[in-house]
Coordinates of C-alpha atoms in Angstrom, one line a residue:
X1470 CA 91.3 86.3 83.1
X1471 CA 88.0 88.2 83.2
X1472 CA 84.9 86.0 83.8
X1473 CA 82.5 85.7 80.9
X1474 CA 78.8 85.7 81.2
X1475 CA 77.3 82.9 79.0
X1476 CA 73.8 83.5 80.3
X1477 CA 72.9 87.2 79.8
X1478 CA 69.3 86.5 80.4
X1479 CA 70.2 85.5 84.0
X1480 CA 72.1 88.7 84.7
X1481 CA 69.9 91.7 83.8
X1482 CA 71.5 95.0 82.9
X1483 CA 70.1 98.3 84.1
X1484 CA 66.6 98.6 82.6
X1485 CA 66.2 94.8 82.5
X1486 CA 65.3 94.3 86.2
X1487 CA 61.7 93.9 87.2
X1488 CA 60.0 97.3 87.1
X1489 CA 60.0 99.6 90.2
X1490 CA 59.9 98.0 93.6
X1491 CA 59.7 94.5 92.1
X1492 CA 63.4 94.8 91.5
X1493 CA 63.9 94.5 95.3
X1494 CA 61.1 92.9 97.3
X1495 CA 62.4 93.2 100.8
X1496 CA 61.6 95.7 103.6
X1497 CA 65.0 95.0 105.4
X1498 CA 68.5 93.9 104.5
X1499 CA 69.3 91.3 107.2
X1500 CA 71.3 88.9 105.0
X1501 CA 72.5 88.0 101.6
X1502 CA 70.8 84.6 102.0
X1503 CA 67.4 86.2 101.5
X1504 CA 68.2 87.9 98.3
X1505 CA 67.6 86.6 94.7
X1506 CA 70.5 86.8 92.3
X1507 CA 69.0 89.7 90.4
X1508 CA 68.5 91.6 93.7
X1509 CA 72.2 91.4 94.5
X1510 CA 73.0 92.7 91.0
X1511 CA 70.4 95.4 91.4
X1512 CA 72.1 96.8 94.6
X1513 CA 75.5 96.6 92.9
X1514 CA 74.3 98.6 89.9
X1515 CA 72.5 101.1 92.1
X1516 CA 75.8 101.8 93.9
X1517 CA 77.5 102.9 90.7
X1518 CA 75.9 106.3 90.7
X1519 CA 77.2 106.8 94.3
X1520 CA 80.7 105.7 93.4
X1521 CA 80.8 108.5 90.8
X1522 CA 79.3 111.0 93.3
X1523 CA 81.8 110.2 96.0
X1524 CA 84.7 111.0 93.5
X1525 CA 83.4 114.5 92.9
X1526 CA 84.4 117.6 94.9
X1527 CA 80.7 118.0 95.9
X1528 CA 79.7 114.7 97.5
X1529 CA 76.2 115.5 98.9
X1530 CA 72.8 114.5 97.5
X1531 CA 69.5 115.3 99.1
X1532 CA 67.8 111.9 98.4
X1533 CA 67.1 111.3 102.1
X1534 CA 66.7 114.9 103.1
X1535 CA 64.4 115.1 106.2
X1536 CA 64.9 111.5 107.1
X1537 CA 66.6 110.2 110.3
X1538 CA 68.9 107.2 110.4
X1539 CA 70.0 105.6 113.6
X1540 CA 73.2 103.6 113.7
X1541 CA 72.7 101.3 116.7
X1542 CA 76.0 99.5 117.2
X1543 CA 75.9 97.1 120.2
X1544 CA 79.4 95.8 119.1
X1545 CA 82.5 97.9 118.6
X1546 CA 83.2 99.1 115.1
X1547 CA 85.2 101.8 113.4
X1548 CA 85.1 101.2 109.7
X1549 CA 81.6 100.0 109.3
X1550 CA 80.1 102.7 111.6
X1551 CA 82.0 105.4 109.9
X1552 CA 81.1 104.1 106.5
X1553 CA 77.3 104.1 107.3
X1554 CA 77.6 107.5 108.9
X1555 CA 79.2 109.0 105.8
X1556 CA 76.7 107.2 103.5
X1557 CA 73.7 108.6 105.4
X1558 CA 75.1 112.1 105.5
X1559 CA 76.0 112.2 101.9
X1560 CA 72.4 111.3 101.0
X1561 CA 71.2 114.3 103.1
X1562 CA 69.8 112.3 106.1
X1563 CA 70.2 113.2 109.8
X1564 CA 72.4 110.5 111.2
X1565 CA 72.5 109.6 114.9
X1566 CA 75.1 107.1 116.2
X1567 CA 74.3 105.0 119.3
X1568 CA 77.1 103.2 121.0
X1569 CA 76.2 100.3 123.3
X1570 CA 78.9 101.4 125.8
X1571 CA 77.0 104.5 126.6
X1572 CA 73.5 103.1 126.2
X1573 CA 71.0 101.7 128.6
X1574 CA 72.0 98.2 127.4
X1575 CA 74.8 98.4 129.9
X1576 CA 72.3 99.0 132.6
X1577 CA 70.4 95.8 131.9
X1578 CA 67.9 96.9 129.3
X1579 CA 66.8 94.0 127.1
X1580 CA 67.3 94.0 123.3
X1581 CA 63.6 94.1 122.8
X1582 CA 63.2 97.1 125.1
X1583 CA 65.9 98.9 123.2
X1584 CA 64.2 98.0 119.9
X1585 CA 60.9 99.4 121.1
X1586 CA 62.7 102.6 122.3
X1587 CA 64.3 103.1 118.9
X1588 CA 61.0 102.5 117.2
X1589 CA 59.3 105.1 119.4
X1590 CA 61.8 107.7 118.2
X1591 CA 60.3 107.2 114.7
X1592 CA 63.5 106.7 112.8
X1593 CA 63.3 106.2 109.1
X1594 CA 65.9 103.5 109.0
X1595 CA 68.0 101.7 111.6
X1596 CA 71.4 100.2 111.0
X1597 CA 72.3 97.5 113.6
X1598 CA 75.5 95.7 114.6
X1599 CA 75.3 93.1 117.3
X1600 CA 77.5 90.4 118.7
X1601 CA 74.7 87.8 118.8
X1602 CA 73.6 85.9 115.6
X1603 CA 70.0 86.7 114.8
X1604 CA 69.7 89.8 116.9
X1605 CA 69.2 92.0 113.9
X1606 CA 66.4 89.9 112.6
X1607 CA 64.8 90.0 116.0
X1608 CA 64.9 93.8 116.1
X1609 CA 63.7 94.0 112.5
X1610 CA 60.5 92.2 113.5
X1611 CA 59.8 94.7 116.2
X1612 CA 60.2 98.0 114.5
X1613 CA 58.3 99.9 111.8
X1614 CA 61.2 101.1 109.6
X1615 CA 63.7 99.3 107.4
X1616 CA 66.6 97.6 109.2
X1617 CA 70.0 97.1 107.8
X1618 CA 72.4 94.4 109.2
X1619 CA 75.8 95.8 109.9
X1620 CA 77.0 92.4 111.2
X1621 CA 75.4 90.1 113.7
X1622 CA 77.5 87.5 115.5
X1623 CA 78.7 84.7 113.2
X1624 CA 75.6 85.0 111.0
X1625 CA 75.9 87.6 108.2
X1626 CA 77.4 91.0 107.2
X1627 CA 75.6 91.6 103.9
X1628 CA 76.9 95.1 103.0
X1629 CA 80.5 93.8 103.3
X1630 CA 79.7 91.0 100.8
X1631 CA 78.1 93.5 98.5
X1632 CA 81.0 96.0 98.6
X1633 CA 83.4 93.1 98.0
X1634 CA 81.5 92.1 94.9
X1635 CA 81.4 95.7 93.7
X1636 CA 85.2 96.1 94.3
X1637 CA 85.9 92.9 92.2
X1638 CA 83.7 94.2 89.4
X1639 CA 85.5 97.5 89.3
X1640 CA 89.0 95.9 89.6
X1641 CA 88.2 93.6 86.6
X1642 CA 86.6 96.5 84.6
X1643 CA 83.3 94.6 84.4
X1644 CA 80.3 96.5 83.1
X1645 CA 77.2 97.1 85.3
X1646 CA 75.0 94.1 85.4
X1647 CA 77.9 91.7 85.0
X1648 CA 78.1 88.7 87.3
X1649 CA 81.3 86.9 88.3
X1650 CA 80.8 83.8 86.4
X1651 CA 83.8 81.4 86.5
X1652 CA 86.0 83.7 88.6
X1653 CA 88.2 81.7 90.9
X1654 CA 88.2 83.1 94.4
X1655 CA 90.0 81.8 97.5
X1656 CA 88.9 82.8 101.0
X1657 CA 91.4 82.0 103.7
X1658 CA 91.3 82.5 107.4
X1659 CA 88.9 82.0 110.3
X1660 CA 86.0 80.7 108.3
X1661 CA 84.2 79.2 111.3
X1662 CA 83.6 82.5 113.1
X1663 CA 83.4 84.8 110.1
X1664 CA 80.1 86.4 109.2
X1665 CA 82.0 88.1 106.3
X1666 CA 83.0 84.7 104.9
X1667 CA 79.4 83.5 105.2
X1668 CA 77.9 86.5 103.4
X1669 CA 80.6 86.4 100.8
X1670 CA 80.1 82.8 100.1
X1671 CA 76.4 83.4 99.5
X1672 CA 77.0 86.4 97.3
X1673 CA 79.9 85.1 95.3
X1674 CA 78.4 81.7 94.5
X1675 CA 75.1 83.4 93.6
X1676 CA 77.0 85.5 91.1
X1677 CA 78.6 82.4 89.6
X1678 CA 82.1 82.5 91.1
X1679 CA 84.1 79.3 91.9
X1680 CA 84.8 79.7 95.6
X1681 CA 87.4 77.9 97.6
X1682 CA 87.7 78.2 101.4
X1683 CA 90.8 77.5 103.3
X1684 CA 91.4 77.2 107.1
X1685 CA 92.9 75.0 109.7
X1686 CA 90.6 72.0 110.5
X1687 CA 89.5 73.6 113.8
X1688 CA 88.4 76.8 112.0
X1689 CA 86.6 75.1 109.1
X1690 CA 82.8 74.7 109.5
X1691 CA 81.4 71.2 109.2
X1692 CA 79.8 70.3 105.9
X1693 CA 80.7 73.7 104.4
X1694 CA 80.6 72.0 101.0
X1695 CA 76.8 72.3 101.1
X1696 CA 77.2 76.0 100.5
X1697 CA 78.7 75.3 97.1
X1698 CA 82.4 75.9 97.9
X1699 CA 85.5 73.7 97.9
X1700 CA 87.3 73.4 101.2
X1701 CA 91.0 73.2 101.6
X1702 CA 93.4 72.9 104.6
X1703 CA 96.5 73.4 102.4
X1704 CA 96.7 77.1 101.6
X1705 CA 99.3 76.6 98.8
X1706 CA 96.9 74.2 97.1
X1707 CA 93.9 76.5 97.6
X1708 CA 95.9 79.4 96.0
X1709 CA 96.7 77.5 92.7
X1710 CA 95.0 79.4 89.9
X1711 CA 93.1 81.8 92.2
X1712 CA 92.3 85.2 90.6
X1713 CA 91.1 86.8 93.9
X1714 CA 92.6 86.0 97.3
X1715 CA 90.4 87.2 100.2
X1716 CA 92.1 87.0 103.6
X1717 CA 90.2 87.0 107.0
X1718 CA 91.6 87.8 110.4
X1719 CA 91.6 85.4 113.4
X1720 CA 88.6 86.4 115.5
X1721 CA 90.1 85.8 118.9
X1722 CA 87.2 87.5 120.6
X1723 CA 84.8 84.8 119.4
X1724 CA 87.1 81.8 120.2
X1725 CA 86.6 79.8 123.4
X1726 CA 89.4 77.3 123.6
X1727 CA 92.5 76.6 121.6
X1728 CA 91.8 76.8 117.8
X1729 CA 95.4 77.3 116.6
X1730 CA 98.8 76.3 118.1
X1731 CA 100.2 79.8 118.0
X1732 CA 100.1 83.0 115.8
X1733 CA 103.6 82.2 114.6
X1734 CA 102.6 78.7 113.3
X1735 CA 99.4 80.1 111.8
X1736 CA 101.4 82.7 109.8
X1737 CA 103.7 79.9 108.6
X1738 CA 100.8 77.8 107.3
X1739 CA 98.1 80.4 106.4
X1740 CA 99.8 83.8 106.2
X1741 CA 99.7 85.5 102.8
X1742 CA 103.3 86.6 101.9
X1743 CA 104.6 87.7 98.6
X1744 CA 106.2 84.3 98.0
X1745 CA 102.9 82.6 98.8
X1746 CA 100.9 85.0 96.6
X1747 CA 103.1 83.9 93.7
X1748 CA 101.4 80.5 93.9
X1749 CA 98.1 82.1 92.9
X1750 CA 97.1 83.0 89.3
X1751 CA 99.2 85.5 87.5
X1752 CA 98.2 89.0 88.6
X1753 CA 95.9 87.7 91.4
X1754 CA 94.3 90.4 93.4
X1755 CA 94.2 90.6 97.2
X1756 CA 91.3 91.6 99.5
X1757 CA 90.8 91.9 103.3
X1758 CA 87.7 93.2 105.1
X1759 CA 89.7 94.7 107.9
X1760 CA 90.9 95.2 110.5
X1761 CA 94.1 93.4 109.5
X1762 CA 96.5 91.5 111.7
X1763 CA 99.6 92.5 109.8
X1764 CA 102.3 89.9 110.1
X1765 CA 99.8 87.1 110.9
X1766 CA 97.3 86.5 108.2
X1767 CA 98.8 89.0 105.8
X1768 CA 102.2 90.7 105.4
X1769 CA 102.4 94.5 104.9
X1770 CA 104.2 94.0 101.5
X1771 CA 101.0 92.3 100.3
X1772 CA 98.4 94.5 102.0
X1773 CA 100.1 97.6 100.6
X1774 CA 101.0 96.3 97.2
X1775 CA 100.2 99.1 94.8
X1776 CA 99.0 96.9 91.9
X1777 CA 97.7 93.8 93.7
X1778 CA 95.9 95.0 96.8
X1779 CA 92.2 96.1 96.6
X1780 CA 91.9 96.8 100.3
X1781 CA 91.6 100.6 100.1
X1782 CA 89.2 100.2 97.1
X1783 CA 87.0 98.0 99.3
X1784 CA 86.7 100.9 101.8
X1785 CA 85.7 103.2 98.9
X1786 CA 83.1 100.7 97.6
X1787 CA 81.7 100.4 101.1
X1788 CA 80.4 104.0 101.2
X1789 CA 78.7 103.6 97.8
X1790 CA 77.1 100.3 98.6
X1791 CA 75.7 101.6 101.9
X1792 CA 74.3 104.7 100.2
X1793 CA 72.6 102.4 97.7
X1794 CA 71.1 100.2 100.4
X1795 CA 69.8 103.2 102.4
X1796 CA 68.3 104.7 99.2
X1797 CA 66.6 101.5 98.0
X1798 CA 65.2 100.4 101.4
X1799 CA 63.6 103.8 102.1
X1800 CA 62.0 104.3 98.7
X1801 CA 58.6 102.8 99.6
X1802 CA 58.3 105.1 102.7
X1803 CA 59.4 108.0 100.6
X1804 CA 56.7 107.4 98.0
X1805 CA 59.2 107.0 95.1
X1806 CA 57.1 106.3 91.9
X1807 CA 56.9 102.6 91.1
X1808 CA 57.8 101.6 94.7
X1809 CA 54.4 100.7 96.0
X1810 CA 54.2 99.5 99.7
X1811 CA 54.6 95.8 100.2
X1812 CA 51.2 94.1 100.8
X1813 CA 50.2 94.3 104.5
X1814 CA 53.4 96.0 105.6
X1815 CA 53.2 99.1 107.7
X1816 CA 57.0 99.5 107.5
X1817 CA 56.9 100.2 103.8
X1818 CA 54.1 102.8 104.0
X1819 CA 55.6 104.9 106.8
X1820 CA 52.6 104.1 109.0
X1821 CA 53.2 103.4 112.7
X1822 CA 51.6 100.8 114.9

């Protein structure tokens, strides 16, 4: 089933967004929770042009020519860092990657000192990944250029949620501007520690999807119903009728204490096998943000299923979404017509304190 959109006035198509910069009234992208529904849709639609560009033999645009983007990753990453680096370079920017393992953070420099150092280098945008929730917002308040959250602790991972929504729209052949109204989505795994789950819940519910979350009791946040989702502890029940199944890995690095009896028991109760996938809706599609623990939360036969798995398509969508975010967030400083500076904000004018 493809979701219908009974309220077209609430899901503006291209050309029906507020004019110019009013379509996206934020200087940074620190979380999905700060975005209006039409702003989520706007970023998804802006990514469409970059999906097309990335499928061409010539993949470079000069939208950000002359700009410098710093990817400051205080937490290890492969996929997200590479995706942001490719996105920046395909837009024509100079991209610099800073790994915490080789930075002065290891010598005792504070996060604020690091932020002020990056600011003094006059970057035009900073992409930040950090193990502490709220760290990205703290840095955003201290620097003069747009800041993009590439994941902070258990808080949010906004571009992952955006790329997942874009992947779903493409997989269902939904037109630009479409929401996900009525789509049944089951998210299963380590909900408690997952910033991906949090951002996806915020994004998918804003777009009208019916979201179920499934996890062992120890890995289910208290009162998660307040986020507009339906919680399950029985994975088979959570799968019934689901059109999208989104699996999450066990984040052992964030666990202090015993949250599961054993990986073997977890796979038995919460692992997505072909037999278990058959309990979902006919033709249900499978997603995973990576990295995957094959044989624990997902079997290889499911992850690599040629017609059911969207995992590699998520990776493709990630580059396009990050290109769109870098483009949109730098428009005010670049003086793009219609994108006037936000009132009282030096960050959007390119002025430095």
